mmCIF file of C-alpha atoms in Angstrom:
data_model
loop_
_atom_site.group_PDB
_atom_site.id
_atom_site.type_symbol
_atom_site.label_atom_id
_atom_site.label_comp_id
_atom_site.label_asym_id
_atom_site.label_seq_id
_atom_site.Cartn_x
_atom_site.Cartn_y
_atom_site.Cartn_z
ATOM 1 C CA MET A 307 3.982 1.869 -19.342
ATOM 2 C CA ASN A 308 2.205 -1.494 -19.202
ATOM 3 C CA LYS A 309 3.753 -4.652 -17.801
ATOM 4 C CA ARG A 310 4.798 -6.129 -21.121
ATOM 5 C CA GLU A 311 6.535 -2.897 -22.041
ATOM 6 C CA ARG A 312 8.409 -2.987 -18.734
ATOM 7 C CA LEU A 313 9.477 -6.548 -19.396
ATOM 8 C CA GLU A 314 10.630 -5.710 -22.910
ATOM 9 C CA ARG A 315 12.684 -2.805 -21.591
ATOM 10 C CA TYR A 316 14.127 -5.081 -18.904
ATOM 11 C CA LEU A 317 15.136 -7.727 -21.441
ATOM 12 C CA GLU A 318 16.786 -5.086 -23.600
ATOM 13 C CA SER A 319 18.666 -3.475 -20.708
ATOM 14 C CA THR A 320 19.964 -6.799 -19.363
ATOM 15 C CA ASP A 321 20.592 -8.483 -22.735
ATOM 16 C CA LEU A 322 18.354 -11.362 -21.702
ATOM 17 C CA ASP A 323 16.256 -13.430 -24.080
ATOM 18 C CA ALA A 324 13.617 -14.439 -21.548
ATOM 19 C CA VAL A 325 12.565 -14.028 -17.938
ATOM 20 C CA TRP A 326 10.567 -16.445 -15.761
ATOM 21 C CA PHE A 327 8.552 -15.868 -12.576
ATOM 22 C CA ALA A 328 7.498 -18.648 -10.204
ATOM 23 C CA ARG A 329 7.399 -16.882 -6.850
ATOM 24 C CA PRO A 330 3.761 -16.150 -5.937
ATOM 25 C CA ASN A 331 3.945 -12.344 -5.875
ATOM 26 C CA ALA A 332 5.734 -12.107 -9.238
ATOM 27 C CA PHE A 333 3.427 -14.679 -10.840
ATOM 28 C CA ALA A 334 0.440 -12.681 -9.573
ATOM 29 C CA TRP A 335 1.927 -9.403 -10.823
ATOM 30 C CA LEU A 336 1.983 -10.638 -14.424
ATOM 31 C CA THR A 337 -1.035 -12.954 -14.509
ATOM 32 C CA GLY A 338 -3.379 -11.615 -11.833
ATOM 33 C CA GLY A 339 -3.644 -15.153 -10.497
ATOM 34 C CA ASN A 340 -2.469 -17.378 -7.682
ATOM 35 C CA ASN A 341 0.044 -20.186 -8.168
ATOM 36 C CA VAL A 342 0.156 -21.252 -4.505
ATOM 37 C CA VAL A 343 -0.829 -24.663 -3.181
ATOM 38 C CA ASP A 344 1.732 -25.153 -0.405
ATOM 39 C CA ARG A 345 2.685 -22.005 1.507
ATOM 40 C CA GLU A 346 5.736 -23.717 2.985
ATOM 41 C CA THR A 347 7.578 -23.375 -0.334
ATOM 42 C CA ASP A 348 9.060 -20.239 -1.942
ATOM 43 C CA ALA A 349 7.881 -21.158 -5.428
ATOM 44 C CA GLY A 350 4.360 -21.818 -6.578
ATOM 45 C CA VAL A 351 3.157 -24.660 -8.757
ATOM 46 C CA ALA A 352 3.339 -22.712 -12.019
ATOM 47 C CA ALA A 353 5.801 -20.372 -13.699
ATOM 48 C CA VAL A 354 5.124 -17.626 -16.219
ATOM 49 C CA GLY A 355 7.736 -16.690 -18.792
ATOM 50 C CA TYR A 356 8.130 -13.867 -21.284
ATOM 51 C CA ASP A 357 10.583 -13.688 -24.188
ATOM 52 C CA GLY A 358 9.731 -10.342 -25.698
ATOM 53 C CA ALA A 359 6.921 -11.765 -27.799
ATOM 54 C CA ASP A 360 5.135 -14.666 -26.145
ATOM 55 C CA VAL A 361 3.829 -15.449 -22.679
ATOM 56 C CA ARG A 362 4.287 -19.056 -21.586
ATOM 57 C CA ILE A 363 2.901 -20.877 -18.555
ATOM 58 C CA VAL A 364 4.599 -24.025 -17.276
ATOM 59 C CA THR A 365 3.000 -26.252 -14.659
ATOM 60 C CA ASN A 366 2.510 -29.914 -13.872
ATOM 61 C CA ASN A 367 -0.390 -32.019 -15.105
ATOM 62 C CA ILE A 368 -2.126 -31.876 -11.704
ATOM 63 C CA GLU A 369 -2.528 -28.096 -11.893
ATOM 64 C CA ALA A 370 -2.728 -27.329 -15.607
ATOM 65 C CA ASP A 371 -6.495 -27.302 -16.097
ATOM 66 C CA ARG A 372 -7.160 -25.271 -12.929
ATOM 67 C CA ILE A 373 -4.422 -22.735 -13.681
ATOM 68 C CA ALA A 374 -5.740 -22.249 -17.216
ATOM 69 C CA ALA A 375 -9.356 -21.892 -16.098
ATOM 70 C CA GLU A 376 -8.996 -19.840 -12.917
ATOM 71 C CA GLU A 377 -5.585 -18.253 -12.408
ATOM 72 C CA LEU A 378 -4.787 -16.183 -15.513
ATOM 73 C CA PRO A 379 -7.316 -13.310 -15.405
ATOM 74 C CA ASP A 380 -4.905 -10.663 -16.654
ATOM 75 C CA LEU A 381 -3.975 -12.784 -19.676
ATOM 76 C CA GLU A 382 -7.525 -13.392 -20.907
ATOM 77 C CA GLY A 383 -7.844 -12.777 -24.613
ATOM 78 C CA GLU A 384 -4.100 -13.070 -25.116
ATOM 79 C CA ASP A 385 -2.306 -15.829 -26.979
ATOM 80 C CA VAL A 386 -0.810 -17.690 -24.041
ATOM 81 C CA SER A 387 0.953 -21.028 -24.298
ATOM 82 C CA LEU A 388 0.297 -23.380 -21.375
ATOM 83 C CA GLU A 389 2.755 -26.251 -21.222
ATOM 84 C CA GLN A 390 2.505 -29.096 -18.741
ATOM 85 C CA PHE A 391 4.827 -31.796 -17.515
ATOM 86 C CA SER A 392 4.136 -34.982 -15.555
ATOM 87 C CA TRP A 393 4.259 -34.271 -11.831
ATOM 88 C CA HIS A 394 6.621 -37.213 -11.164
ATOM 89 C CA THR A 395 9.189 -36.469 -13.849
ATOM 90 C CA ALA A 396 10.633 -33.082 -12.869
ATOM 91 C CA SER A 397 10.510 -30.143 -10.504
ATOM 92 C CA LEU A 398 9.111 -26.840 -11.700
ATOM 93 C CA GLY A 399 12.623 -25.433 -11.955
ATOM 94 C CA GLU A 400 13.761 -28.356 -14.081
ATOM 95 C CA ALA A 401 10.703 -28.003 -16.291
ATOM 96 C CA VAL A 402 11.481 -24.334 -16.893
ATOM 97 C CA ALA A 403 15.131 -25.115 -17.620
ATOM 98 C CA ALA A 404 14.071 -27.710 -20.200
ATOM 99 C CA ARG A 405 12.181 -25.001 -22.085
ATOM 100 C CA VAL A 406 15.149 -22.657 -22.415
ATOM 101 C CA ALA A 407 17.218 -23.248 -25.546
ATOM 102 C CA ASP A 408 20.960 -23.775 -25.240
ATOM 103 C CA ASP A 409 21.660 -20.501 -27.048
ATOM 104 C CA GLU A 410 19.242 -18.471 -24.925
ATOM 105 C CA ARG A 411 20.202 -16.278 -21.993
ATOM 106 C CA ALA A 412 17.377 -16.363 -19.457
ATOM 107 C CA ALA A 413 16.740 -15.465 -15.829
ATOM 108 C CA ALA A 414 14.238 -16.569 -13.178
ATOM 109 C CA ASP A 415 13.141 -15.463 -9.722
ATOM 110 C CA ILE A 416 13.778 -18.973 -8.341
ATOM 111 C CA ASP A 417 16.798 -21.252 -8.638
ATOM 112 C CA VAL A 418 16.663 -22.826 -12.092
ATOM 113 C CA PRO A 419 19.589 -24.858 -13.438
ATOM 114 C CA GLY A 420 21.489 -22.815 -16.019
ATOM 115 C CA LEU A 421 19.491 -19.614 -15.523
ATOM 116 C CA GLU A 422 20.505 -16.359 -13.914
ATOM 117 C CA ARG A 423 18.571 -14.976 -10.947
ATOM 118 C CA VAL A 424 16.289 -11.949 -11.278
ATOM 119 C CA ASP A 425 14.843 -9.701 -8.572
ATOM 120 C CA PRO A 426 11.521 -8.411 -9.966
ATOM 121 C CA THR A 427 10.990 -5.741 -7.301
ATOM 122 C CA ALA A 428 11.800 -2.815 -9.607
ATOM 123 C CA LEU A 429 9.576 -4.217 -12.352
ATOM 124 C CA ARG A 430 6.567 -4.060 -10.017
ATOM 125 C CA GLN A 431 6.924 -0.303 -9.490
ATOM 126 C CA PRO A 432 4.978 1.870 -10.117
ATOM 127 C CA LEU A 433 1.477 0.411 -9.970
ATOM 128 C CA THR A 434 -0.709 0.178 -13.052
ATOM 129 C CA GLU A 435 -4.304 1.418 -13.196
ATOM 130 C CA ARG A 436 -5.580 -2.143 -12.853
ATOM 131 C CA ASP A 437 -3.313 -2.665 -9.843
ATOM 132 C CA ILE A 438 -4.629 0.519 -8.238
ATOM 133 C CA GLU A 439 -8.277 -0.411 -8.675
ATOM 134 C CA ARG A 440 -7.656 -3.830 -7.119
ATOM 135 C CA TYR A 441 -5.682 -2.155 -4.343
ATOM 136 C CA ARG A 442 -8.592 0.120 -3.464
ATOM 137 C CA GLN A 443 -10.906 -2.878 -3.193
ATOM 138 C CA LEU A 444 -8.489 -4.989 -1.157
ATOM 139 C CA SER A 445 -7.612 -2.146 1.201
ATOM 140 C CA GLY A 446 -11.189 -1.086 1.827
ATOM 141 C CA GLU A 447 -12.282 -4.646 2.534
ATOM 142 C CA THR A 448 -9.264 -5.194 4.794
ATOM 143 C CA ALA A 449 -10.132 -2.125 6.857
ATOM 144 C CA SER A 450 -13.779 -3.164 7.060
ATOM 145 C CA ALA A 451 -12.867 -6.647 8.271
ATOM 146 C CA VAL A 452 -10.431 -5.386 10.889
ATOM 147 C CA GLU A 453 -12.810 -2.717 12.145
ATOM 148 C CA SER A 454 -15.739 -5.136 12.366
ATOM 149 C CA VAL A 455 -13.688 -7.380 14.646
ATOM 150 C CA CYS A 456 -12.287 -4.504 16.696
ATOM 151 C CA ARG A 457 -15.735 -3.126 17.487
ATOM 152 C CA GLU A 458 -16.666 -6.441 19.137
ATOM 153 C CA LEU A 459 -13.592 -6.749 21.358
ATOM 154 C CA ARG A 460 -13.739 -7.075 25.135
ATOM 155 C CA ALA A 461 -10.958 -6.523 27.634
ATOM 156 C CA GLU A 462 -11.091 -10.183 28.696
ATOM 157 C CA ASP A 463 -10.610 -11.510 25.135
ATOM 158 C CA SER A 464 -7.300 -13.263 24.550
ATOM 159 C CA GLU A 465 -4.934 -12.178 21.805
ATOM 160 C CA HIS A 466 -5.349 -15.610 20.197
ATOM 161 C CA GLU A 467 -9.126 -15.242 20.108
ATOM 162 C CA VAL A 468 -8.862 -11.871 18.405
ATOM 163 C CA ALA A 469 -6.353 -13.174 15.866
ATOM 164 C CA SER A 470 -8.678 -16.060 15.034
ATOM 165 C CA ALA A 471 -11.610 -13.696 14.534
ATOM 166 C CA LEU A 472 -9.519 -11.513 12.235
ATOM 167 C CA ARG A 473 -8.523 -14.447 10.039
ATOM 168 C CA VAL A 474 -12.152 -15.557 9.744
ATOM 169 C CA ALA A 475 -13.374 -12.054 8.871
ATOM 170 C CA LEU A 476 -10.683 -11.648 6.241
ATOM 171 C CA SER A 477 -11.113 -15.122 4.775
ATOM 172 C CA ALA A 478 -14.833 -14.490 4.383
ATOM 173 C CA ARG A 479 -13.850 -11.634 2.052
ATOM 174 C CA ASP A 480 -11.432 -13.853 0.071
ATOM 175 C CA ILE A 481 -8.446 -12.139 1.686
ATOM 176 C CA GLU A 482 -5.388 -13.959 2.987
ATOM 177 C CA ALA A 483 -3.514 -12.693 6.033
ATOM 178 C CA PRO A 484 0.219 -13.450 6.076
ATOM 179 C CA VAL A 485 0.624 -11.184 9.126
ATOM 180 C CA VAL A 486 -1.814 -10.970 12.061
ATOM 181 C CA LEU A 487 -0.552 -9.239 15.211
ATOM 182 C CA VAL A 488 -2.608 -8.644 18.337
ATOM 183 C CA GLY A 489 -1.085 -6.997 21.384
ATOM 184 C CA GLY A 490 -2.896 -6.428 24.641
ATOM 185 C CA ALA A 491 -2.000 -3.593 26.993
ATOM 186 C CA GLU A 492 0.950 -5.367 28.578
ATOM 187 C CA ARG A 493 2.608 -6.919 25.523
ATOM 188 C CA ALA A 494 1.967 -3.975 23.170
ATOM 189 C CA GLN A 495 4.219 -1.917 25.434
ATOM 190 C CA GLN A 496 6.926 -4.576 25.562
ATOM 191 C CA TYR A 497 7.188 -5.624 21.928
ATOM 192 C CA ARG A 498 6.898 -3.957 18.526
ATOM 193 C CA HIS A 499 5.847 -7.245 16.901
ATOM 194 C CA TYR A 500 3.144 -8.480 19.269
ATOM 195 C CA THR A 501 2.558 -12.001 17.951
ATOM 196 C CA PRO A 502 -0.659 -13.314 19.575
ATOM 197 C CA THR A 503 -0.582 -15.286 22.825
ATOM 198 C CA GLU A 504 -3.125 -16.425 25.404
ATOM 199 C CA ALA A 505 -2.749 -13.100 27.254
ATOM 200 C CA GLU A 506 -5.924 -11.066 27.765
ATOM 201 C CA LEU A 507 -6.198 -7.679 26.089
ATOM 202 C CA GLY A 508 -6.614 -5.731 29.296
ATOM 203 C CA GLY A 509 -6.740 -1.944 29.158
ATOM 204 C CA TYR A 510 -6.281 -1.549 25.403
ATOM 205 C CA ALA A 511 -5.138 -3.417 22.297
ATOM 206 C CA LEU A 512 -3.188 -2.881 19.098
ATOM 207 C CA VAL A 513 -4.387 -4.910 16.120
ATOM 208 C CA SER A 514 -2.182 -5.042 13.013
ATOM 209 C CA VAL A 515 -2.551 -7.020 9.795
ATOM 210 C CA THR A 516 -0.913 -7.384 6.437
ATOM 211 C CA THR A 517 -3.287 -8.939 3.917
ATOM 212 C CA GLN A 518 -2.923 -10.274 0.414
ATOM 213 C CA ARG A 519 -5.141 -10.849 -2.612
ATOM 214 C CA ALA A 520 -4.147 -11.194 -6.260
ATOM 215 C CA GLY A 521 -0.573 -10.620 -5.123
ATOM 216 C CA LEU A 522 -1.233 -7.161 -3.678
ATOM 217 C CA HIS A 523 -0.570 -6.507 0.023
ATOM 218 C CA ALA A 524 -2.340 -4.098 2.360
ATOM 219 C CA SER A 525 -1.291 -3.251 5.919
ATOM 220 C CA CYS A 526 -3.175 -1.428 8.652
ATOM 221 C CA THR A 527 -3.315 -1.042 12.432
ATOM 222 C CA ARG A 528 -6.205 -0.175 14.708
ATOM 223 C CA THR A 529 -6.142 0.743 18.405
ATOM 224 C CA VAL A 530 -9.014 -0.139 20.730
ATOM 225 C CA ALA A 531 -9.185 1.211 24.302
ATOM 226 C CA PHE A 532 -11.108 -0.116 27.301
ATOM 227 C CA ASP A 533 -9.268 1.438 30.254
ATOM 228 C CA PRO A 534 -6.189 2.892 28.572
ATOM 229 C CA PRO A 535 -3.103 4.435 30.159
ATOM 230 C CA SER A 536 -3.092 8.226 30.243
ATOM 231 C CA TRP A 537 -0.279 8.468 27.705
ATOM 232 C CA LEU A 538 -1.914 6.419 24.944
ATOM 233 C CA GLU A 539 -3.639 9.289 23.131
ATOM 234 C CA ASP A 540 -0.462 11.393 23.086
ATOM 235 C CA ARG A 541 1.751 8.581 21.807
ATOM 236 C CA HIS A 542 -0.828 7.570 19.222
ATOM 237 C CA ALA A 543 -1.037 11.166 17.980
ATOM 238 C CA THR A 544 2.756 11.325 17.779
ATOM 239 C CA ALA A 545 2.908 8.143 15.695
ATOM 240 C CA ALA A 546 0.209 9.521 13.382
ATOM 241 C CA ARG A 547 2.167 12.738 12.882
ATOM 242 C CA VAL A 548 5.333 10.784 12.048
ATOM 243 C CA GLU A 549 3.348 8.688 9.559
ATOM 244 C CA THR A 550 1.941 11.819 7.934
ATOM 245 C CA THR A 551 5.432 13.311 7.784
ATOM 246 C CA ALA A 552 6.655 10.158 6.038
ATOM 247 C CA LEU A 553 3.898 10.433 3.447
ATOM 248 C CA ALA A 554 4.659 14.096 2.763
ATOM 249 C CA ALA A 555 8.339 13.226 2.381
ATOM 250 C CA THR A 556 7.439 10.309 0.102
ATOM 251 C CA GLN A 557 5.572 12.567 -2.280
ATOM 252 C CA ALA A 558 8.388 15.131 -2.199
ATOM 253 C CA ALA A 559 11.024 12.479 -2.889
ATOM 254 C CA ALA A 560 9.027 11.102 -5.824
ATOM 255 C CA THR A 561 8.562 14.490 -7.465
ATOM 256 C CA GLU A 562 12.076 15.757 -6.727
ATOM 257 C CA GLY A 563 14.082 12.635 -7.499
ATOM 258 C CA GLY A 564 14.777 11.766 -3.882
ATOM 259 C CA THR A 565 15.378 8.380 -2.303
ATOM 260 C CA ALA A 566 14.039 6.163 0.457
ATOM 261 C CA GLY A 567 16.895 7.483 2.575
ATOM 262 C CA ASP A 568 15.550 11.024 2.202
ATOM 263 C CA VAL A 569 12.171 9.879 3.481
ATOM 264 C CA PHE A 570 13.832 8.090 6.369
ATOM 265 C CA GLU A 571 15.693 11.255 7.332
ATOM 266 C CA ALA A 572 12.351 13.107 7.498
ATOM 267 C CA ILE A 573 11.039 10.365 9.794
ATOM 268 C CA GLN A 574 14.057 10.656 12.079
ATOM 269 C CA ASN A 575 13.670 14.427 12.244
ATOM 270 C CA ALA A 576 9.956 14.111 13.035
ATOM 271 C CA TYR A 577 10.608 11.825 15.983
ATOM 272 C CA ASP A 578 13.195 14.289 17.269
ATOM 273 C CA ALA A 579 10.906 17.307 16.839
ATOM 274 C CA LEU A 580 8.083 15.563 18.679
ATOM 275 C CA GLY A 581 10.225 14.670 21.666
ATOM 276 C CA TYR A 582 10.972 11.011 20.891
ATOM 277 C CA ASP A 583 14.591 11.167 19.854
ATOM 278 C CA GLY A 584 15.890 7.780 18.674
ATOM 279 C CA GLU A 585 12.503 6.050 18.718
ATOM 280 C CA TRP A 586 13.044 4.997 15.099
ATOM 281 C CA GLU A 587 15.822 2.639 16.191
ATOM 282 C CA ARG A 588 13.353 0.369 17.998
ATOM 283 C CA HIS A 589 11.333 -0.705 14.952
ATOM 284 C CA HIS A 590 11.492 -0.496 11.172
ATOM 285 C CA GLN A 591 9.394 2.343 9.802
ATOM 286 C CA GLY A 592 7.931 0.682 6.711
ATOM 287 C CA GLY A 593 8.266 1.658 3.077
ATOM 288 C CA ALA A 594 6.849 0.883 -0.357
ATOM 289 C CA ALA A 595 4.015 -1.642 -0.542
ATOM 290 C CA GLY A 596 2.664 -3.518 -3.530
ATOM 291 C CA PHE A 597 3.248 -7.119 -4.541
ATOM 292 C CA ALA A 598 5.004 -7.698 -1.232
ATOM 293 C CA GLY A 599 4.218 -6.594 2.298
ATOM 294 C CA ARG A 600 7.018 -4.109 1.717
ATOM 295 C CA GLU A 601 8.705 -3.890 -1.676
ATOM 296 C CA TRP A 602 11.478 -2.173 0.257
ATOM 297 C CA ILE A 603 11.896 -1.062 3.859
ATOM 298 C CA ALA A 604 13.528 2.330 4.277
ATOM 299 C CA THR A 605 16.786 2.624 6.202
ATOM 300 C CA PRO A 606 19.251 5.467 6.730
ATOM 301 C CA ASP A 607 20.919 6.429 3.428
ATOM 302 C CA HIS A 608 18.765 3.918 1.520
ATOM 303 C CA GLU A 609 19.245 4.536 -2.209
ATOM 304 C CA ALA A 610 15.962 2.988 -3.433
ATOM 305 C CA SER A 611 14.061 5.306 -5.763
ATOM 306 C CA VAL A 612 10.601 6.510 -4.759
ATOM 307 C CA ALA A 613 8.025 5.815 -7.465
ATOM 308 C CA THR A 614 4.519 7.129 -8.138
ATOM 309 C CA PRO A 615 1.756 6.112 -8.392
ATOM 310 C CA MET A 616 2.680 3.637 -5.704
ATOM 311 C CA ALA A 617 1.342 2.321 -2.427
ATOM 312 C CA TYR A 618 3.281 3.042 0.755
ATOM 313 C CA ALA A 619 2.796 1.603 4.207
ATOM 314 C CA TRP A 620 4.665 3.544 6.866
ATOM 315 C CA ASN A 621 4.320 2.157 10.389
ATOM 316 C CA PRO A 622 5.921 4.408 13.018
ATOM 317 C CA THR A 623 5.682 3.300 16.631
ATOM 318 C CA VAL A 624 6.026 5.046 19.961
ATOM 319 C CA GLN A 625 6.269 2.592 22.823
ATOM 320 C CA GLY A 626 2.804 1.081 23.157
ATOM 321 C CA ALA A 627 1.318 3.000 20.208
ATOM 322 C CA LYS A 628 1.399 2.619 16.434
ATOM 323 C CA SER A 629 0.025 4.331 13.345
ATOM 324 C CA GLU A 630 -0.092 2.323 10.113
ATOM 325 C CA GLY A 631 -2.066 2.295 6.906
ATOM 326 C CA THR A 632 -1.637 1.634 3.213
ATOM 327 C CA VAL A 633 -1.712 4.870 1.234
ATOM 328 C CA LEU A 634 -1.602 5.562 -2.492
ATOM 329 C CA VAL A 635 0.876 8.334 -3.282
ATOM 330 C CA ASP A 636 0.798 10.122 -6.625
ATOM 331 C CA ASP A 637 2.576 13.289 -7.674
ATOM 332 C CA ASP A 638 -0.399 15.492 -6.781
ATOM 333 C CA GLU A 639 -2.493 13.344 -4.422
ATOM 334 C CA ILE A 640 -2.181 11.268 -1.266
ATOM 335 C CA GLU A 641 -5.057 8.797 -0.907
ATOM 336 C CA PRO A 642 -5.423 6.655 2.232
ATOM 337 C CA LEU A 643 -6.588 3.219 1.088
ATOM 338 C CA THR A 644 -7.118 1.244 4.302
ATOM 339 C CA SER A 645 -9.825 3.605 5.509
ATOM 340 C CA THR A 646 -13.576 3.539 6.002
ATOM 341 C CA ASP A 647 -16.087 6.158 7.106
ATOM 342 C CA ARG A 648 -17.022 4.047 10.116
ATOM 343 C CA TRP A 649 -14.001 4.589 12.368
ATOM 344 C CA PRO A 650 -13.145 7.727 14.362
ATOM 345 C CA THR A 651 -10.301 9.757 12.933
ATOM 346 C CA THR A 652 -7.860 12.374 14.106
ATOM 347 C CA THR A 653 -6.245 15.104 12.022
ATOM 348 C CA ALA A 654 -2.505 14.510 11.846
ATOM 349 C CA ARG A 655 -0.210 17.309 10.709
ATOM 350 C CA ALA A 656 3.167 16.612 9.156
ATOM 351 C CA VAL A 657 6.285 18.012 10.801
ATOM 352 C CA ASP A 658 7.921 20.682 8.634
ATOM 353 C CA ALA A 659 5.604 20.002 5.681
ATOM 354 C CA ASP A 660 2.271 21.365 4.514
ATOM 355 C CA LEU A 661 0.171 18.227 4.814
ATOM 356 C CA GLU A 662 -2.724 17.240 7.052
ATOM 357 C CA LEU A 663 -4.409 13.834 6.868
ATOM 358 C CA GLU A 664 -7.247 12.136 8.676
ATOM 359 C CA ARG A 665 -5.763 9.069 10.358
ATOM 360 C CA PRO A 666 -7.531 6.385 12.413
ATOM 361 C CA ALA A 667 -7.931 7.443 16.035
ATOM 362 C CA VAL A 668 -8.076 5.338 19.179
ATOM 363 C CA LEU A 669 -11.489 3.680 19.374
ATOM 364 C CA GLY A 670 -12.862 4.085 22.889
ATOM 365 C CA LEU A 671 -15.734 2.199 24.526
ATOM 366 C CA ASP A 672 -18.214 4.980 23.766
ATOM 367 C CA ASP A 673 -17.249 5.497 20.108
#
């Protein structure tokens, strides 16, 4: 089912006449473009609307020419109406509201006077073939950028220096990085979200990113060791096995009509079986990825449906260790996306499931 067909079904099921998207990830989902100028705001500078027949773009006169020329790649060749308003006369929300007739029932993903609110998360699942191809490119380039930086690290580097290098490497590939985490040996053991500081890396480092391009998000973590603690390899292997268990459970839930809660239960059981009872309580475990860092994050008894083909980014942690990657899950295939052939791997076996995957290993000084 293509995106227009999903929107038509949504309009029919909700008895709406039109739906509008102005948040960056939803705008990107439908147009393939970027409506962001100021990242401090929830809404972009343009909105895209659909009424069951026509696609309409609304933006101010400052942005109209650029949006039309550069930010609508998925609408090329289609009959799209681009309507502009003077930047000083109205907000984007007011401009959208002015284009909804009094007898229309419409919804938007931002606050618009007179319109209902829509959450487009379900519309973005599963991924389309075009989404998947873009995802493969984004994920591969993300992994390459992260690995290129990691191979140059030194124990005396500061977390801030590493984070800066990551942003440069990603930006050079036209990739944005909403999340960049760098934890040296001391802070990686203390915190699950190791936001960068001036601390030196020390004995080892965890490097985690979530990147974004064309609305799609890819997450991955790499571990680099200089003089690591003796337990690092074991904890890393445990996290990789929990991640693999989550992926096996994801595929099973998708094919058997299960839920995010079913996957989460498999994660809990894996931690228990591997001798880390209750470790899941110390950090969220991830979930579905796509046009958000996580379209949903799994929790106990979570009723979200598990779709395929869809990207998933599970991120189990064991104090001081983490395994995370973006993986495409289909009914009959599990394809790691944030992978290259230039990083050492380890074979991770799922707990109580027939699945083995090659996951990124700890990169030592001699690798």
